[in-house]
PDB file of C-alpha atoms in Angstrom:
ATOM      1  CA  MET T   1     -74.768 132.305-127.830  1.00  0.00           C
ATOM      2  CA  ALA T   2     -71.805 130.432-129.965  1.00  0.00           C
ATOM      3  CA  LEU T   3     -68.884 132.450-129.550  1.00  0.00           C
ATOM      4  CA  GLN T   4     -69.435 132.673-125.960  1.00  0.00           C
ATOM      5  CA  HIS T   5     -68.822 128.779-126.260  1.00  0.00           C
ATOM      6  CA  CYS T   6     -72.692 127.884-124.522  1.00  0.00           C
ATOM      7  CA  GLU T   7     -73.245 123.883-124.341  1.00  0.00           C
ATOM      8  CA  PHE T   8     -75.653 123.831-127.345  1.00  0.00           C
ATOM      9  CA  SER T   9     -78.586 120.537-127.283  1.00  0.00           C
ATOM     10  CA  PRO T  10     -79.471 118.536-130.254  1.00  0.00           C
ATOM     11  CA  ARG T  11     -82.713 121.473-130.439  1.00  0.00           C
ATOM     12  CA  GLU T  12     -81.055 124.289-130.412  1.00  0.00           C
ATOM     13  CA  PHE T  13     -78.250 123.324-132.968  1.00  0.00           C
ATOM     14  CA  LEU T  14     -81.141 122.098-135.066  1.00  0.00           C
ATOM     15  CA  LEU T  15     -82.650 125.847-135.128  1.00  0.00           C
ATOM     16  CA  PHE T  16     -79.504 127.047-135.502  1.00  0.00           C
ATOM     17  CA  CYS T  17     -78.977 124.733-139.163  1.00  0.00           C
ATOM     18  CA  ASP T  18     -82.205 125.769-139.508  1.00  0.00           C
ATOM     19  CA  THR T  19     -81.640 129.371-139.887  1.00  0.00           C
ATOM     20  CA  PHE T  20     -77.697 128.387-141.957  1.00  0.00           C
ATOM     21  CA  LYS T  21     -80.364 126.308-144.225  1.00  0.00           C
ATOM     22  CA  GLU T  22     -82.811 129.492-145.075  1.00  0.00           C
ATOM     23  CA  LEU T  23     -80.069 131.936-145.534  1.00  0.00           C
ATOM     24  CA  ARG T  24     -78.319 128.990-147.899  1.00  0.00           C
ATOM     25  CA  ARG T  25     -81.563 128.891-149.631  1.00  0.00           C
ATOM     26  CA  ALA T  26     -81.937 132.180-150.418  1.00  0.00           C
ATOM     27  CA  LEU T  27     -78.399 131.922-151.540  1.00  0.00           C
ATOM     28  CA  ARG T  28     -78.935 128.940-154.225  1.00  0.00           C
ATOM     29  CA  TYR T  29     -82.242 130.321-155.293  1.00  0.00           C
ATOM     30  CA  SER T  30     -80.704 133.312-156.512  1.00  0.00           C
ATOM     31  CA  LEU T  31     -77.681 131.376-157.842  1.00  0.00           C
ATOM     32  CA  ARG T  32     -80.180 129.467-159.869  1.00  0.00           C
ATOM     33  CA  GLU T  33     -82.187 132.297-161.174  1.00  0.00           C
ATOM     34  CA  SER T  34     -79.124 133.327-162.490  1.00  0.00           C
ATOM     35  CA  ARG T  35     -77.354 130.043-163.803  1.00  0.00           C
ATOM     36  CA  TYR T  36     -81.596 130.148-166.207  1.00  0.00           C
ATOM     37  CA  CYS T  37     -80.999 133.755-167.573  1.00  0.00           C
ATOM     38  CA  GLU T  38     -76.183 132.255-168.109  1.00  0.00           C
ATOM     39  CA  GLU T  39     -77.648 130.042-170.443  1.00  0.00           C
ATOM     40  CA  GLY T  40     -80.747 132.546-172.198  1.00  0.00           C
ATOM     41  CA  SER T  41     -77.611 134.326-173.333  1.00  0.00           C
ATOM     42  CA  GLY T  42     -75.436 132.430-174.738  1.00  0.00           C
ATOM     43  CA  LYS T  43     -72.133 133.155-175.515  1.00  0.00           C
ATOM     44  CA  GLY T  44     -72.127 136.783-175.324  1.00  0.00           C
ATOM     45  CA  ARG T  45     -72.724 136.547-171.300  1.00  0.00           C
ATOM     46  CA  PRO T  46     -72.783 140.292-170.490  1.00  0.00           C
ATOM     47  CA  ALA T  47     -70.075 141.827-167.906  1.00  0.00           C
ATOM     48  CA  LEU T  48     -72.852 142.881-165.633  1.00  0.00           C
ATOM     49  CA  LEU T  49     -74.607 138.622-165.180  1.00  0.00           C
ATOM     50  CA  SER T  50     -70.855 137.438-165.674  1.00  0.00           C
ATOM     51  CA  ALA T  51     -70.171 140.481-162.378  1.00  0.00           C
ATOM     52  CA  TRP T  52     -72.803 139.298-159.907  1.00  0.00           C
ATOM     53  CA  LEU T  53     -72.673 135.695-160.630  1.00  0.00           C
ATOM     54  CA  ALA T  54     -69.257 136.019-159.046  1.00  0.00           C
ATOM     55  CA  ARG T  55     -70.728 137.551-156.548  1.00  0.00           C
ATOM     56  CA  LEU T  56     -73.120 135.230-155.669  1.00  0.00           C
ATOM     57  CA  HIS T  57     -70.732 132.260-155.454  1.00  0.00           C
ATOM     58  CA  SER T  58     -68.439 134.381-153.182  1.00  0.00           C
ATOM     59  CA  GLU T  59     -70.967 135.225-150.362  1.00  0.00           C
ATOM     60  CA  HIS T  60     -72.779 131.575-150.878  1.00  0.00           C
ATOM     61  CA  SER T  61     -69.438 130.143-150.758  1.00  0.00           C
ATOM     62  CA  GLY T  62     -68.497 132.528-147.319  1.00  0.00           C
ATOM     63  CA  LEU T  63     -71.536 132.239-145.571  1.00  0.00           C
ATOM     64  CA  ILE T  64     -70.851 128.059-145.346  1.00  0.00           C
ATOM     65  CA  SER T  65     -67.284 128.042-144.709  1.00  0.00           C
ATOM     66  CA  ASP T  66     -67.821 131.207-141.860  1.00  0.00           C
ATOM     67  CA  ALA T  67     -70.473 128.843-140.695  1.00  0.00           C
ATOM     68  CA  LEU T  68     -68.910 126.173-140.768  1.00  0.00           C
ATOM     69  CA  ASP T  69     -65.984 127.278-138.581  1.00  0.00           C
ATOM     70  CA  LEU T  70     -67.907 128.259-135.570  1.00  0.00           C
ATOM     71  CA  CYS T  71     -69.711 125.045-135.458  1.00  0.00           C
ATOM     72  CA  ARG T  72     -66.216 123.077-135.479  1.00  0.00           C
ATOM     73  CA  THR T  73     -64.839 125.964-133.455  1.00  0.00           C
ATOM     74  CA  HIS T  74     -67.388 127.127-130.850  1.00  0.00           C
ATOM     75  CA  ILE T  75     -69.666 124.960-130.879  1.00  0.00           C
ATOM     76  CA  LEU T  76     -69.472 121.674-131.027  1.00  0.00           C
ATOM     77  CA  PRO T  77     -66.281 121.046-128.166  1.00  0.00           C
ATOM     78  CA  TYR T  78     -68.164 122.220-125.424  1.00  0.00           C
ATOM     79  CA  SER T  79     -71.649 120.655-127.364  1.00  0.00           C
ATOM     80  CA  PRO T  80     -70.804 116.988-126.443  1.00  0.00           C
ATOM     81  CA  HIS T  81     -73.982 115.294-127.231  1.00  0.00           C
ATOM     82  CA  PRO T  82     -73.794 112.841-130.744  1.00  0.00           C
ATOM     83  CA  GLU T  83     -76.347 114.469-132.033  1.00  0.00           C
ATOM     84  CA  VAL T  84     -75.378 118.048-132.602  1.00  0.00           C
ATOM     85  CA  ALA T  85     -72.184 116.163-134.103  1.00  0.00           C
ATOM     86  CA  LEU T  86     -74.509 114.087-136.048  1.00  0.00           C
ATOM     87  CA  LEU T  87     -76.461 117.347-137.333  1.00  0.00           C
ATOM     88  CA  LEU T  88     -73.154 119.078-138.256  1.00  0.00           C
ATOM     89  CA  ASP T  89     -72.041 116.004-140.475  1.00  0.00           C
ATOM     90  CA  LYS T  90     -75.107 116.269-142.649  1.00  0.00           C
ATOM     91  CA  THR T  91     -74.445 120.329-142.766  1.00  0.00           C
ATOM     92  CA  GLN T  92     -70.989 119.928-144.433  1.00  0.00           C
ATOM     93  CA  ALA T  93     -72.050 117.347-146.496  1.00  0.00           C
ATOM     94  CA  ASP T  94     -75.431 118.739-147.353  1.00  0.00           C
ATOM     95  CA  CYS T  95     -73.069 122.401-147.700  1.00  0.00           C
ATOM     96  CA  LEU T  96     -70.329 120.040-149.557  1.00  0.00           C
ATOM     97  CA  ARG T  97     -73.426 119.240-152.500  1.00  0.00           C
ATOM     98  CA  GLU T  98     -74.357 122.426-152.826  1.00  0.00           C
ATOM     99  CA  GLN T  99     -70.785 124.067-153.890  1.00  0.00           C
ATOM    100  CA  ILE T 100     -71.248 120.969-156.050  1.00  0.00           C
ATOM    101  CA  GLU T 101     -74.225 122.029-158.050  1.00  0.00           C
ATOM    102  CA  PHE T 102     -72.128 125.908-158.119  1.00  0.00           C
ATOM    103  CA  SER T 103     -69.576 125.307-158.543  1.00  0.00           C
ATOM    104  CA  GLU T 104     -67.760 125.006-163.375  1.00  0.00           C
ATOM    105  CA  PRO T 105     -68.056 121.088-164.245  1.00  0.00           C
ATOM    106  CA  GLY T 106     -63.128 121.071-163.625  1.00  0.00           C
ATOM    107  CA  ALA T 107     -63.604 121.616-159.625  1.00  0.00           C
ATOM    108  CA  ARG T 108     -67.125 118.839-159.398  1.00  0.00           C
ATOM    109  CA  PRO T 109     -64.805 115.775-159.757  1.00  0.00           C
ATOM    110  CA  PRO T 110     -62.103 116.087-156.290  1.00  0.00           C
ATOM    111  CA  LEU T 111     -65.146 116.835-154.628  1.00  0.00           C
ATOM    112  CA  LEU T 112     -67.710 114.167-155.161  1.00  0.00           C
ATOM    113  CA  PRO T 113     -65.752 111.616-152.909  1.00  0.00           C
ATOM    114  CA  LEU T 114     -65.369 113.711-150.314  1.00  0.00           C
ATOM    115  CA  ALA T 115     -69.157 114.298-150.405  1.00  0.00           C
ATOM    116  CA  SER T 116     -69.970 110.932-150.395  1.00  0.00           C
ATOM    117  CA  ALA T 117     -67.451 109.992-147.958  1.00  0.00           C
ATOM    118  CA  LEU T 118     -69.434 112.623-145.393  1.00  0.00           C
ATOM    119  CA  TYR T 119     -72.488 111.662-146.225  1.00  0.00           C
ATOM    120  CA  LEU T 120     -72.281 107.107-146.335  1.00  0.00           C
ATOM    121  CA  ARG T 121     -70.301 107.998-142.394  1.00  0.00           C
ATOM    122  CA  THR T 122     -73.119 109.799-141.957  1.00  0.00           C
ATOM    123  CA  TYR T 123     -75.470 107.478-142.258  1.00  0.00           C
ATOM    124  CA  GLU T 124     -73.832 104.543-141.159  1.00  0.00           C
ATOM    125  CA  ALA T 125     -73.813 107.229-137.712  1.00  0.00           C
ATOM    126  CA  SER T 126     -77.750 107.989-137.351  1.00  0.00           C
ATOM    127  CA  LYS T 127     -78.190 104.025-137.108  1.00  0.00           C
ATOM    128  CA  ALA T 128     -77.259 104.588-133.055  1.00  0.00           C
ATOM    129  CA  LEU T 129     -80.650 106.951-133.371  1.00  0.00           C
ATOM    130  CA  SER T 130     -83.744 105.620-133.430  1.00  0.00           C
ATOM    131  CA  PRO T 131     -84.890 104.063-137.436  1.00  0.00           C
ATOM    132  CA  VAL T 132     -87.793 106.806-136.774  1.00  0.00           C
ATOM    133  CA  SER T 133     -85.795 109.355-135.680  1.00  0.00           C
ATOM    134  CA  VAL T 134     -86.375 112.519-138.285  1.00  0.00           C
ATOM    135  CA  LEU T 135     -82.380 113.415-138.006  1.00  0.00           C
ATOM    136  CA  ARG T 136     -81.924 109.734-139.240  1.00  0.00           C
ATOM    137  CA  LEU T 137     -84.032 109.798-141.959  1.00  0.00           C
ATOM    138  CA  GLU T 138     -83.604 113.013-143.281  1.00  0.00           C
ATOM    139  CA  ILE T 139     -80.004 112.042-142.970  1.00  0.00           C
ATOM    140  CA  ALA T 140     -80.604 109.021-144.855  1.00  0.00           C
ATOM    141  CA  LEU T 141     -82.989 110.300-147.925  1.00  0.00           C
ATOM    142  CA  ASN T 142     -80.271 113.418-148.409  1.00  0.00           C
ATOM    143  CA  ALA T 143     -77.777 110.669-149.001  1.00  0.00           C
ATOM    144  CA  TYR T 144     -79.923 108.997-151.088  1.00  0.00           C
ATOM    145  CA  LEU T 145     -80.545 111.791-153.244  1.00  0.00           C
ATOM    146  CA  PHE T 146     -77.531 112.291-153.620  1.00  0.00           C
ATOM    147  CA  HIS T 147     -75.604 109.193-154.395  1.00  0.00           C
ATOM    148  CA  CYS T 148     -78.898 109.390-157.186  1.00  0.00           C
ATOM    149  CA  GLU T 149     -78.809 112.142-158.500  1.00  0.00           C
ATOM    150  CA  VAL T 150     -75.303 113.777-158.014  1.00  0.00           C
ATOM    151  CA  VAL T 151     -73.479 110.595-158.281  1.00  0.00           C
ATOM    152  CA  GLN T 152     -75.078 108.359-160.522  1.00  0.00           C
ATOM    153  CA  ASP T 153     -75.060 105.494-158.088  1.00  0.00           C
ATOM    154  CA  ARG T 154     -78.142 104.770-158.176  1.00  0.00           C
ATOM    155  CA  LYS T 155     -77.231 101.000-156.739  1.00  0.00           C
ATOM    156  CA  ARG T 156     -75.608 102.699-152.885  1.00  0.00           C
ATOM    157  CA  GLY T 157     -79.091 105.544-153.077  1.00  0.00           C
ATOM    158  CA  LEU T 158     -81.907 102.754-153.419  1.00  0.00           C
ATOM    159  CA  ALA T 159     -79.912 100.114-151.004  1.00  0.00           C
ATOM    160  CA  ILE T 160     -79.842 103.337-148.101  1.00  0.00           C
ATOM    161  CA  ALA T 161     -83.830 104.455-148.445  1.00  0.00           C
ATOM    162  CA  LYS T 162     -84.703 101.285-149.038  1.00  0.00           C
ATOM    163  CA  GLU T 163     -82.571 100.265-145.856  1.00  0.00           C
ATOM    164  CA  ALA T 164     -83.992 103.234-143.448  1.00  0.00           C
ATOM    165  CA  PHE T 165     -87.192 102.173-145.266  1.00  0.00           C
ATOM    166  CA  ASP T 166     -87.176  99.065-143.471  1.00  0.00           C
ATOM    167  CA  SER T 167     -86.068  99.473-140.824  1.00  0.00           C
ATOM    168  CA  ALA T 168     -88.301 102.387-139.708  1.00  0.00           C
ATOM    169  CA  ILE T 169     -91.950 100.134-140.710  1.00  0.00           C
ATOM    170  CA  PRO T 170     -91.915  98.099-137.968  1.00  0.00           C
ATOM    171  CA  GLU T 171     -91.715 101.033-135.301  1.00  0.00           C
ATOM    172  CA  LEU T 172     -94.413 103.637-136.516  1.00  0.00           C
ATOM    173  CA  ASP T 173     -96.924 101.699-134.221  1.00  0.00           C
ATOM    174  CA  ASN T 174     -94.267 103.012-131.727  1.00  0.00           C
ATOM    175  CA  LEU T 175     -93.946 106.977-132.852  1.00  0.00           C
ATOM    176  CA  PRO T 176     -95.258 109.647-130.406  1.00  0.00           C
ATOM    177  CA  GLU T 177     -98.720 111.487-131.671  1.00  0.00           C
ATOM    178  CA  ASP T 178     -96.738 114.547-132.490  1.00  0.00           C
ATOM    179  CA  GLN T 179     -93.682 113.354-134.517  1.00  0.00           C
ATOM    180  CA  TYR T 180     -96.251 111.391-136.333  1.00  0.00           C
ATOM    181  CA  LYS T 181     -95.977 113.305-138.978  1.00  0.00           C
ATOM    182  CA  GLU T 182     -93.340 114.651-140.229  1.00  0.00           C
ATOM    183  CA  VAL T 183     -91.848 110.780-139.929  1.00  0.00           C
ATOM    184  CA  THR T 184     -94.403 109.912-142.624  1.00  0.00           C
ATOM    185  CA  SER T 185     -94.136 112.635-144.199  1.00  0.00           C
ATOM    186  CA  LEU T 186     -90.562 111.767-144.755  1.00  0.00           C
ATOM    187  CA  MET T 187     -91.184 108.122-145.121  1.00  0.00           C
ATOM    188  CA  GLY T 188     -93.369 109.178-148.339  1.00  0.00           C
ATOM    189  CA  LEU T 189     -90.545 110.562-149.725  1.00  0.00           C
ATOM    190  CA  LEU T 190     -88.391 107.506-149.226  1.00  0.00           C
ATOM    191  CA  ARG T 191     -91.364 105.998-151.106  1.00  0.00           C
ATOM    192  CA  ASP T 192     -91.764 107.783-153.872  1.00  0.00           C
ATOM    193  CA  ASN T 193     -88.137 108.329-154.754  1.00  0.00           C
ATOM    194  CA  LEU T 194     -87.256 104.444-154.134  1.00  0.00           C
ATOM    195  CA  THR T 195     -90.953 103.583-156.406  1.00  0.00           C
ATOM    196  CA  LEU T 196     -89.358 106.227-158.850  1.00  0.00           C
ATOM    197  CA  PHE T 197     -86.215 106.111-159.448  1.00  0.00           C
ATOM    198  CA  THR T 198     -86.216 101.577-159.322  1.00  0.00           C
ATOM    199  CA  ALA T 199     -88.411 101.566-161.737  1.00  0.00           C
ATOM    200  CA  ASP T 200     -85.537 104.065-163.914  1.00  0.00           C
ATOM    201  CA  TYR T 201     -82.583 101.865-162.840  1.00  0.00           C
ATOM    202  CA  SER T 202     -84.808  98.774-163.670  1.00  0.00           C
ATOM    203  CA  SER T 203     -84.990 100.017-167.649  1.00  0.00           C
ATOM    204  CA  SER T 204     -81.809 101.431-167.121  1.00  0.00           C
ATOM    205  CA  GLU T 205     -80.996  97.722-166.409  1.00  0.00           C
ATOM    206  CA  GLU T 206     -82.309  96.493-169.237  1.00  0.00           C
ATOM    207  CA  SER T 207     -81.415  98.279-171.678  1.00  0.00           C
TER     208      SER T 207
END
């Protein structure tokens, strides 16, 4: 469908992105398990493990490159709905975060500001959606987690999560029943992480 330059609706593109995410999830699981094995093997890492890790890195990077190129070349130009572009930006930011996680420490510094800027831009653009939009809440949650866990900029991360949560609260009464469970689940994650990181942030400020 994508190669035929068909127009994707937001729902169709969401299905595409969800499939792409599941493929990445499987590779991330293999990479993490292999990393644990690598750490347990000490300095004398077996050559077979090194080759396996290199192959997984290559597959993960190749999957991201091919899928994002497909989106930019064959989907986005023919799918003018703003939510499609927004979902692509979210996906690109999430992919950058994954690349940071699995890259060597020396390769991470140039990627951090790129991912941060993309998350922030996507979060600002998502404010055009309803405060209880699932996509808007997912973007806020991912931007928040990236800044708190990866960049260690908890002040910015907490500000994003608090703004998203506070904006959504007044809209809950008007939420359709079929969206209520997913929206409140995302808001629960925002609330729980806010509580956790606010306590940690306050402790670090006091110390």
